[in-house]
């Protein structure tokens, strides 16, 4: 794996040479880009000697460049050639620049130019870490698909204990491999994922829907695709871009979602139903906008088809994964659904908790399996939750092979 290691002006930059060595031990080719401030903490000479490659330090200040031209072209060439951009350690300043598209040095320009996966391991003082501006930038980065290796609680340079210490180097290396060289353990599978809400029209301008953003389903589709599966994503209306490499089928209503799921079911070896479908729809859709006349309006709702039930009836050997978004008795309701819908795995989440459920970039879930396994995952990014769900699908299949 060819890794571009970005180093910024943190005290933890002294750990960067060790990180570089660990990545090399795992067979990585390393190129280094340092911010100007990073050079106060670790020298370009050390990193050049260890990486055996030129270290990029400035947009125009590089001694090899003619008026900055060579280097300006180099950053695009490098951005396109790496398998992963790993920024470790990352300052609060670097997070802010990446989150807002500011490109005022070599590293931040390269961040915008690369289409490789990006992993960022921040390190800073605990008050800086918990500042709402830093947390907002982190949320933005997660929504842009960046994988954040959260800092740990521990002894900080200021002599206090708090959250902000650079994550363990082994953890950073593992996450780098997960993102940059994902295992191809779903090769040969066709994974059908449903995502997002559905919309049920009342009249040409009004509809019934729910608060699902589609983020969990999109992360699952992206992770399955990256791990080698042919991936079909059947999605209700969302604000998200379809992940690259995924076969995307957009629908609006529950009925349309049902039609597409049943149409493609035969091709799928794994079905993950992450969509929040509308259980009811208006019994009729008005052809014209309904006018107000000072009277109450009564909508008659009729039940929508139960897609999961129909899929379960044709389950055969495929693995079926469902989601339960609950606001009370999460595990009891989850277990009931697992049984009632003939699911192999059920991902239960309490959408009333902060940091879980609809529109959040993080989730707090418990994965339940038909054979009685229960895995509780604390609050983590939806990208991480997606990887864990895929891991549990493989583990389940292995137990029942
Ligand atoms: C001794 C020292 C240690 C610092 N450690 C950190 C740190 O761990 N995290 C951080 O976000 N900023 C830290 N800073 C502040 C950054 O160096 C500063 O915000 C700088 O503008 C970051 O520039 P860069 O992101 O271009 O590297 C430190 C500053 C000093 C003087």
Short mmCIF file of C-alpha atoms and ligand atoms in Angstrom, two decimals:
data_model
loop_
_atom_site.label_atom_id
_atom_site.label_comp_id
_atom_site.label_asym_id
_atom_site.label_seq_id
_atom_site.Cartn_x
_atom_site.Cartn_y
_atom_site.Cartn_z
CA UNK A 1 0.00 0.00 0.00
CA UNK A 2 1.35 3.44 -0.96
CA UNK A 3 0.67 5.85 1.91
CA UNK A 4 1.02 9.60 2.03
CA UNK A 5 1.72 10.39 5.67
CA UNK A 6 0.73 13.94 6.58
CA UNK A 7 2.32 15.36 9.74
CA UNK A 8 1.16 18.57 11.42
CA UNK A 9 2.35 20.79 14.27
CA UNK A 10 1.43 18.70 17.32
CA UNK A 11 3.68 17.74 20.17
CA UNK A 12 2.80 14.13 19.22
CA UNK A 13 4.64 14.65 15.91
CA UNK A 14 7.64 13.08 17.68
CA UNK A 15 5.77 9.76 17.27
CA UNK A 16 5.51 10.12 13.48
CA UNK A 17 8.87 8.42 12.70
CA UNK A 18 7.78 5.40 14.76
CA UNK A 19 4.42 5.33 12.95
CA UNK A 20 6.27 5.47 9.65
CA UNK A 21 8.40 2.46 10.69
CA UNK A 22 5.35 0.45 11.75
CA UNK A 23 3.69 1.12 8.38
CA UNK A 24 6.89 0.09 6.59
CA UNK A 25 7.03 -3.13 8.61
CA UNK A 26 3.56 -3.92 7.26
CA UNK A 27 4.91 -3.44 3.72
CA UNK A 28 3.83 0.14 3.00
CA UNK A 29 5.69 2.56 0.74
CA UNK A 30 5.66 5.91 2.55
CA UNK A 31 5.75 9.46 1.23
CA UNK A 32 5.69 12.29 3.76
CA UNK A 33 4.16 15.77 3.63
CA UNK A 34 4.80 18.01 6.64
CA UNK A 35 3.31 21.36 7.53
CA UNK A 36 5.71 24.17 8.27
CA UNK A 37 4.77 24.00 11.96
CA UNK A 38 5.36 20.24 12.10
CA UNK A 39 9.01 20.93 11.37
CA UNK A 40 9.31 22.51 14.82
CA UNK A 41 8.70 19.09 16.32
CA UNK A 42 10.36 16.61 13.96
CA UNK A 43 12.78 17.14 11.10
CA UNK A 44 12.24 16.48 7.42
CA UNK A 45 15.72 14.93 7.37
CA UNK A 46 14.68 12.18 9.80
CA UNK A 47 11.56 11.40 7.80
CA UNK A 48 13.39 11.50 4.46
CA UNK A 49 16.04 9.12 5.82
CA UNK A 50 13.43 6.69 7.17
CA UNK A 51 11.04 6.85 4.22
CA UNK A 52 13.87 6.94 1.68
CA UNK A 53 11.71 9.42 -0.23
CA UNK A 54 11.62 13.15 -0.74
CA UNK A 55 9.66 14.90 2.04
CA UNK A 56 7.21 17.57 0.91
CA UNK A 57 7.44 20.58 3.20
CA UNK A 58 6.07 23.59 1.36
CA UNK A 59 4.06 24.58 -1.65
CA UNK A 60 6.71 26.91 -3.07
CA UNK A 61 9.65 26.56 -0.71
CA UNK A 62 10.89 23.21 -1.86
CA UNK A 63 14.54 23.37 -2.92
CA UNK A 64 13.93 20.99 -5.84
CA UNK A 65 11.18 23.06 -7.35
CA UNK A 66 11.54 25.79 -9.96
CA UNK A 67 9.35 28.69 -8.75
CA UNK A 68 7.12 26.12 -7.10
CA UNK A 69 5.97 24.74 -10.44
CA UNK A 70 7.38 21.25 -10.09
CA UNK A 71 6.01 20.87 -6.61
CA UNK A 72 2.59 22.25 -7.52
CA UNK A 73 2.35 19.61 -10.21
CA UNK A 74 3.84 17.03 -7.86
CA UNK A 75 1.08 17.39 -5.32
CA UNK A 76 -1.54 16.49 -7.92
CA UNK A 77 0.56 13.57 -9.18
CA UNK A 78 1.11 12.34 -5.64
CA UNK A 79 -2.54 12.87 -4.70
CA UNK A 80 -3.59 10.60 -7.55
CA UNK A 81 -1.02 7.90 -6.98
CA UNK A 82 -1.47 7.07 -3.27
CA UNK A 83 -3.77 4.39 -1.85
CA UNK A 84 -4.29 6.32 1.36
CA UNK A 85 -3.80 9.74 2.90
CA UNK A 86 -3.04 9.30 6.61
CA UNK A 87 -2.72 12.47 8.65
CA UNK A 88 -1.18 11.64 12.02
CA UNK A 89 -0.97 13.54 14.21
CA UNK A 90 -3.51 16.12 13.03
CA UNK A 91 -3.83 19.53 14.70
CA UNK A 92 -7.12 21.29 15.39
CA UNK A 93 -5.97 23.70 12.69
CA UNK A 94 -5.59 20.91 10.11
CA UNK A 95 -9.06 19.54 10.95
CA UNK A 96 -10.53 23.01 10.42
CA UNK A 97 -8.79 23.44 7.08
CA UNK A 98 -9.80 20.00 5.78
CA UNK A 99 -13.40 20.42 6.96
CA UNK A 100 -13.73 23.77 5.18
CA UNK A 101 -11.77 23.18 2.01
CA UNK A 102 -8.98 25.62 2.84
CA UNK A 103 -5.91 24.86 0.75
CA UNK A 104 -3.12 27.18 1.89
CA UNK A 105 -0.25 24.72 2.13
CA UNK A 106 0.98 21.53 0.51
CA UNK A 107 -0.86 19.11 2.83
CA UNK A 108 -4.25 20.83 2.81
CA UNK A 109 -4.06 21.24 -0.98
CA UNK A 110 -3.20 17.59 -1.35
CA UNK A 111 -6.16 16.65 0.87
CA UNK A 112 -8.51 18.36 -1.60
CA UNK A 113 -6.80 16.86 -4.62
CA UNK A 114 -6.78 13.23 -3.55
CA UNK A 115 -9.58 10.77 -4.13
CA UNK A 116 -7.85 8.13 -1.98
CA UNK A 117 -9.45 7.22 1.37
CA UNK A 118 -8.45 9.60 4.17
CA UNK A 119 -7.70 8.60 7.75
CA UNK A 120 -7.04 11.31 10.33
CA UNK A 121 -5.68 10.78 13.85
CA UNK A 122 -6.06 14.06 15.79
CA UNK A 123 -4.05 14.93 18.89
CA UNK A 124 -4.48 17.98 21.06
CA UNK A 125 -5.15 19.38 24.49
CA UNK A 126 -8.44 18.07 25.95
CA UNK A 127 -10.07 21.53 26.07
CA UNK A 128 -9.23 22.05 22.42
CA UNK A 129 -10.64 18.60 21.59
CA UNK A 130 -13.96 19.25 23.33
CA UNK A 131 -14.39 22.74 21.84
CA UNK A 132 -17.64 22.88 19.82
CA UNK A 133 -15.75 24.25 16.79
CA UNK A 134 -13.41 21.24 16.74
CA UNK A 135 -16.30 18.83 17.27
CA UNK A 136 -18.27 20.48 14.44
CA UNK A 137 -15.26 20.12 12.12
CA UNK A 138 -14.96 16.45 13.07
CA UNK A 139 -18.64 15.85 12.30
CA UNK A 140 -18.20 17.55 8.94
CA UNK A 141 -15.16 15.39 8.13
CA UNK A 142 -17.03 12.20 9.07
CA UNK A 143 -19.91 13.26 6.81
CA UNK A 144 -17.35 13.73 4.00
CA UNK A 145 -16.30 10.11 4.45
CA UNK A 146 -13.09 10.72 6.40
CA UNK A 147 -12.23 8.08 8.96
CA UNK A 148 -11.27 9.58 12.33
CA UNK A 149 -9.06 7.65 14.74
CA UNK A 150 -10.23 9.22 17.97
CA UNK A 151 -7.60 10.33 20.49
CA UNK A 152 -7.35 8.51 23.78
CA UNK A 153 -7.76 9.55 27.38
CA UNK A 154 -4.39 9.80 29.02
CA UNK A 155 -1.51 11.87 30.26
CA UNK A 156 -1.17 14.97 28.06
CA UNK A 157 1.92 17.08 27.44
CA UNK A 158 0.52 19.81 29.70
CA UNK A 159 0.77 17.41 32.62
CA UNK A 160 -2.97 16.80 32.98
CA UNK A 161 -5.09 13.73 32.31
CA UNK A 162 -7.69 14.17 29.58
CA UNK A 163 -8.88 13.12 26.13
CA UNK A 164 -6.64 14.27 23.34
CA UNK A 165 -3.62 11.98 23.34
CA UNK A 166 -2.80 10.52 19.93
CA UNK A 167 -4.37 7.05 19.54
CA UNK A 168 -2.05 4.05 19.94
CA UNK A 169 0.15 3.71 16.85
CA UNK A 170 -0.97 0.09 16.30
CA UNK A 171 -4.60 1.27 16.25
CA UNK A 172 -3.73 3.93 13.67
CA UNK A 173 -1.94 1.35 11.50
CA UNK A 174 -4.93 -1.05 11.69
CA UNK A 175 -7.33 1.72 10.70
CA UNK A 176 -5.02 2.75 7.87
CA UNK A 177 -5.12 -0.76 6.44
CA UNK A 178 -8.87 -1.02 6.92
CA UNK A 179 -9.33 2.13 4.83
CA UNK A 180 -6.46 1.88 2.32
CA UNK A 181 -6.30 -1.84 1.67
CA UNK A 182 -9.66 -3.27 2.71
CA UNK A 183 -9.84 -7.06 2.89
CA UNK A 184 -11.62 -8.51 -0.14
CA UNK A 185 -13.66 -10.78 2.10
CA UNK A 186 -16.98 -10.11 0.31
CA UNK A 187 -15.64 -10.99 -3.14
CA UNK A 188 -18.17 -13.26 -4.84
CA UNK A 189 -21.09 -11.86 -2.82
CA UNK A 190 -23.86 -9.67 -4.12
CA UNK A 191 -25.03 -7.41 -1.30
CA UNK A 192 -28.40 -5.71 -1.62
CA UNK A 193 -28.75 -2.73 0.73
CA UNK A 194 -31.84 -0.59 1.23
CA UNK A 195 -31.42 2.88 2.70
CA UNK A 196 -33.10 6.16 3.48
CA UNK A 197 -36.72 7.01 4.12
CA UNK A 198 -39.62 6.47 1.75
CA UNK A 199 -42.09 9.21 0.82
CA UNK A 200 -45.83 8.66 0.52
CA UNK A 201 -47.60 11.38 -1.42
CA UNK A 202 -50.71 13.06 -0.06
CA UNK A 203 -51.08 15.42 -3.04
CA UNK A 204 -48.65 16.81 -5.66
CA UNK A 205 -46.84 18.97 -3.03
CA UNK A 206 -47.21 17.14 0.30
CA UNK A 207 -46.02 13.78 1.52
CA UNK A 208 -45.51 11.61 4.59
CA UNK A 209 -41.96 10.60 5.42
CA UNK A 210 -39.62 10.09 8.39
CA UNK A 211 -36.31 11.43 9.66
CA UNK A 212 -34.02 8.77 8.14
CA UNK A 213 -31.00 10.38 6.44
CA UNK A 214 -29.79 7.21 4.72
CA UNK A 215 -26.28 7.61 6.19
CA UNK A 216 -26.13 4.15 7.81
CA UNK A 217 -27.27 2.34 4.66
CA UNK A 218 -24.91 4.33 2.41
CA UNK A 219 -21.96 3.53 4.70
CA UNK A 220 -22.90 -0.15 4.58
CA UNK A 221 -23.11 -0.12 0.78
CA UNK A 222 -19.77 1.66 0.52
CA UNK A 223 -18.06 -0.72 2.95
CA UNK A 224 -19.45 -3.83 1.18
CA UNK A 225 -18.32 -2.46 -2.19
CA UNK A 226 -14.85 -1.68 -0.87
CA UNK A 227 -14.60 -5.18 0.60
CA UNK A 228 -15.17 -6.71 -2.82
CA UNK A 229 -18.94 -7.27 -3.07
CA UNK A 230 -21.05 -6.39 -6.05
CA UNK A 231 -23.33 -3.95 -4.24
CA UNK A 232 -26.85 -2.81 -5.08
CA UNK A 233 -28.18 0.18 -3.17
CA UNK A 234 -31.94 0.74 -3.30
CA UNK A 235 -32.50 4.14 -1.76
CA UNK A 236 -35.38 6.41 -0.91
CA UNK A 237 -34.83 10.19 -1.31
CA UNK A 238 -31.76 11.42 0.60
CA UNK A 239 -29.29 14.31 0.34
CA UNK A 240 -26.34 11.91 -0.06
CA UNK A 241 -24.27 11.14 -3.14
CA UNK A 242 -24.32 7.46 -4.10
CA UNK A 243 -21.00 5.83 -3.16
CA UNK A 244 -18.70 5.16 -6.13
CA UNK A 245 -18.75 1.64 -7.59
CA UNK A 246 -22.19 0.87 -6.17
CA UNK A 247 -25.16 0.05 -8.45
CA UNK A 248 -27.64 2.72 -7.40
CA UNK A 249 -31.43 2.38 -7.72
CA UNK A 250 -33.43 5.34 -6.48
CA UNK A 251 -37.05 4.99 -5.44
CA UNK A 252 -39.61 7.19 -3.72
CA UNK A 253 -42.35 5.08 -2.19
CA UNK A 254 -42.40 1.87 -0.15
CA UNK A 255 -44.18 0.16 -3.04
CA UNK A 256 -41.39 1.16 -5.45
CA UNK A 257 -38.78 -0.05 -2.95
CA UNK A 258 -40.60 -3.36 -2.63
CA UNK A 259 -40.72 -3.73 -6.41
CA UNK A 260 -36.94 -3.13 -6.80
CA UNK A 261 -35.97 -5.33 -3.85
CA UNK A 262 -38.07 -8.24 -5.13
CA UNK A 263 -36.76 -7.71 -8.67
CA UNK A 264 -33.12 -8.03 -7.56
CA UNK A 265 -33.55 -10.49 -4.70
CA UNK A 266 -32.53 -13.53 -6.75
CA UNK A 267 -29.09 -11.96 -7.41
CA UNK A 268 -28.36 -11.21 -3.75
CA UNK A 269 -26.48 -13.47 -1.34
CA UNK A 270 -26.85 -10.93 1.48
CA UNK A 271 -29.74 -8.51 2.04
CA UNK A 272 -29.32 -5.59 4.46
CA UNK A 273 -32.52 -3.65 5.08
CA UNK A 274 -31.36 -0.36 6.56
CA UNK A 275 -34.17 1.73 5.03
CA UNK A 276 -36.80 3.28 7.29
CA UNK A 277 -39.81 2.50 5.15
CA UNK A 278 -43.12 4.14 5.78
CA UNK A 279 -45.46 1.60 7.39
CA UNK A 280 -48.53 3.47 6.13
CA UNK A 281 -49.53 5.50 3.09
CA UNK A 282 -52.56 7.64 2.31
CA UNK A 283 -55.36 5.50 0.88
CA UNK A 284 -55.48 7.88 -2.10
CA UNK A 285 -53.20 10.57 -3.52
CA UNK A 286 -55.07 13.74 -4.51
CA UNK A 287 -54.47 14.74 -8.14
CA UNK A 288 -54.44 18.45 -7.25
CA UNK A 289 -53.10 20.33 -4.25
CA UNK A 290 -55.61 20.00 -1.40
CA UNK A 291 -57.00 23.47 -0.56
CA UNK A 292 -57.74 24.63 2.95
CA UNK A 293 -61.39 25.45 3.64
CA UNK A 294 -61.29 26.09 7.38
CA UNK A 295 -62.40 22.52 8.12
CA UNK A 296 -60.39 19.67 9.66
CA UNK A 297 -58.85 17.28 7.19
CA UNK A 298 -58.86 13.54 7.86
CA UNK A 299 -56.31 11.37 6.11
CA UNK A 300 -57.05 7.70 5.82
CA UNK A 301 -53.84 5.66 6.02
CA UNK A 302 -53.57 2.10 4.77
CA UNK A 303 -50.74 -0.31 5.61
CA UNK A 304 -47.82 -0.55 3.20
CA UNK A 305 -46.45 -3.92 2.09
CA UNK A 306 -44.07 -5.52 4.59
CA UNK A 307 -40.95 -5.87 2.41
CA UNK A 308 -38.95 -7.72 5.04
CA UNK A 309 -41.68 -10.32 5.44
CA UNK A 310 -41.80 -10.91 1.68
CA UNK A 311 -38.00 -11.21 1.52
CA UNK A 312 -38.04 -13.62 4.49
CA UNK A 313 -40.56 -15.83 2.66
CA UNK A 314 -38.00 -16.21 -0.15
CA UNK A 315 -34.95 -16.26 2.10
CA UNK A 316 -33.42 -19.59 1.01
CA UNK A 317 -29.67 -19.58 1.81
CA UNK A 318 -29.19 -15.82 1.75
CA UNK A 319 -28.30 -13.87 4.86
CA UNK A 320 -30.91 -11.40 5.97
CA UNK A 321 -30.04 -8.38 8.13
CA UNK A 322 -32.62 -5.98 9.55
CA UNK A 323 -32.57 -2.80 11.59
CA UNK A 324 -34.78 -1.83 14.50
CA UNK A 325 -34.96 1.87 15.30
CA UNK A 326 -36.68 2.02 18.65
CA UNK A 327 -37.33 4.65 21.28
CA UNK A 328 -38.07 2.23 24.16
CA UNK A 329 -37.40 -1.41 25.17
CA UNK A 330 -34.80 -1.54 22.39
CA UNK A 331 -33.44 -5.03 23.02
CA UNK A 332 -36.79 -6.70 23.75
CA UNK A 333 -38.33 -5.17 20.61
CA UNK A 334 -35.20 -6.07 18.63
CA UNK A 335 -35.33 -9.72 19.70
CA UNK A 336 -39.04 -9.86 18.83
CA UNK A 337 -38.33 -8.49 15.35
CA UNK A 338 -35.39 -10.90 14.84
CA UNK A 339 -37.77 -13.81 15.50
CA UNK A 340 -40.85 -12.46 13.70
CA UNK A 341 -39.04 -11.55 10.48
CA UNK A 342 -36.76 -14.64 10.27
CA UNK A 343 -33.67 -12.43 10.37
CA UNK A 344 -30.12 -13.74 10.81
CA UNK A 345 -28.83 -10.47 12.27
CA UNK A 346 -30.62 -7.50 13.71
CA UNK A 347 -29.04 -4.12 14.37
CA UNK A 348 -30.98 -2.46 17.19
CA UNK A 349 -30.54 1.20 17.95
CA UNK A 350 -32.15 3.53 20.41
CA UNK A 351 -32.84 6.57 18.26
CA UNK A 352 -33.76 8.64 21.31
CA UNK A 353 -30.12 8.70 22.54
CA UNK A 354 -27.86 11.64 21.60
CA UNK A 355 -25.35 10.48 18.98
CA UNK A 356 -27.53 7.64 17.70
CA UNK A 357 -30.01 7.11 14.91
CA UNK A 358 -31.47 9.48 12.37
CA UNK A 359 -29.27 12.06 10.67
CA UNK A 360 -26.46 11.55 13.15
CA UNK A 361 -22.94 10.76 11.85
CA UNK A 362 -22.48 8.41 14.76
CA UNK A 363 -24.54 5.52 16.01
CA UNK A 364 -24.91 3.42 19.15
CA UNK A 365 -26.11 -0.06 18.28
CA UNK A 366 -26.40 -3.60 19.56
CA UNK A 367 -26.00 -6.37 16.99
CA UNK A 368 -28.13 -9.43 17.78
CA UNK A 369 -27.84 -12.70 15.87
CA UNK A 370 -30.28 -15.57 15.38
CA UNK A 371 -27.89 -17.91 17.22
CA UNK A 372 -27.92 -15.78 20.37
CA UNK A 373 -24.81 -13.60 20.02
CA UNK A 374 -25.08 -10.05 21.32
CA UNK A 375 -22.51 -7.38 20.52
CA UNK A 376 -22.93 -3.93 22.05
CA UNK A 377 -21.04 -1.18 20.25
CA UNK A 378 -20.50 2.10 22.06
CA UNK A 379 -20.90 5.40 20.22
CA UNK A 380 -18.87 5.33 17.00
CA UNK A 381 -18.99 6.61 13.46
CA UNK A 382 -21.51 5.02 11.09
CA UNK A 383 -18.54 3.99 8.91
CA UNK A 384 -17.15 1.95 11.82
CA UNK A 385 -20.56 0.52 12.65
CA UNK A 386 -20.87 -0.56 9.00
CA UNK A 387 -17.51 -2.40 9.14
CA UNK A 388 -18.56 -4.16 12.36
CA UNK A 389 -21.90 -5.24 10.89
CA UNK A 390 -20.08 -6.71 7.89
CA UNK A 391 -17.62 -8.49 10.21
CA UNK A 392 -20.54 -9.99 12.15
CA UNK A 393 -22.22 -11.16 8.92
CA UNK A 394 -19.04 -13.04 7.98
CA UNK A 395 -18.67 -14.49 11.49
CA UNK A 396 -22.31 -15.65 11.42
CA UNK A 397 -21.86 -17.27 8.01
CA UNK A 398 -18.71 -19.05 9.22
CA UNK A 399 -20.55 -20.43 12.27
CA UNK A 400 -23.26 -21.82 10.01
CA UNK A 401 -21.16 -22.99 7.08
C1 LIG B 1 4.67 23.16 21.98
C2 LIG B 1 3.42 23.18 21.14
C3 LIG B 1 2.65 22.05 21.08
C4 LIG B 1 1.46 22.04 20.31
N1 LIG B 1 0.70 20.90 20.26
C5 LIG B 1 -0.45 20.91 19.57
C6 LIG B 1 -1.26 19.74 19.53
O1 LIG B 1 -0.95 18.70 20.11
N2 LIG B 1 -2.41 19.81 18.83
C7 LIG B 1 -2.82 20.93 18.16
O2 LIG B 1 -3.89 20.90 17.55
N3 LIG B 1 -2.04 22.03 18.17
C8 LIG B 1 -0.88 22.05 18.85
N4 LIG B 1 -0.11 23.19 18.87
C9 LIG B 1 -0.56 24.37 18.13
C10 LIG B 1 -0.29 24.22 16.63
O3 LIG B 1 1.11 24.00 16.42
C11 LIG B 1 -0.79 25.46 15.90
O4 LIG B 1 -2.20 25.51 15.99
C12 LIG B 1 -0.33 25.51 14.46
O5 LIG B 1 -0.92 26.65 13.86
C13 LIG B 1 -0.70 24.26 13.69
O6 LIG B 1 -0.22 24.35 12.38
P1 LIG B 1 -0.38 23.18 11.32
O7 LIG B 1 -1.76 22.63 11.47
O8 LIG B 1 -0.18 23.86 9.99
O9 LIG B 1 0.69 22.18 11.57
C14 LIG B 1 1.07 23.20 19.61
C15 LIG B 1 1.88 24.35 19.69
C16 LIG B 1 3.03 24.33 20.44
C17 LIG B 1 3.88 25.58 20.50
#
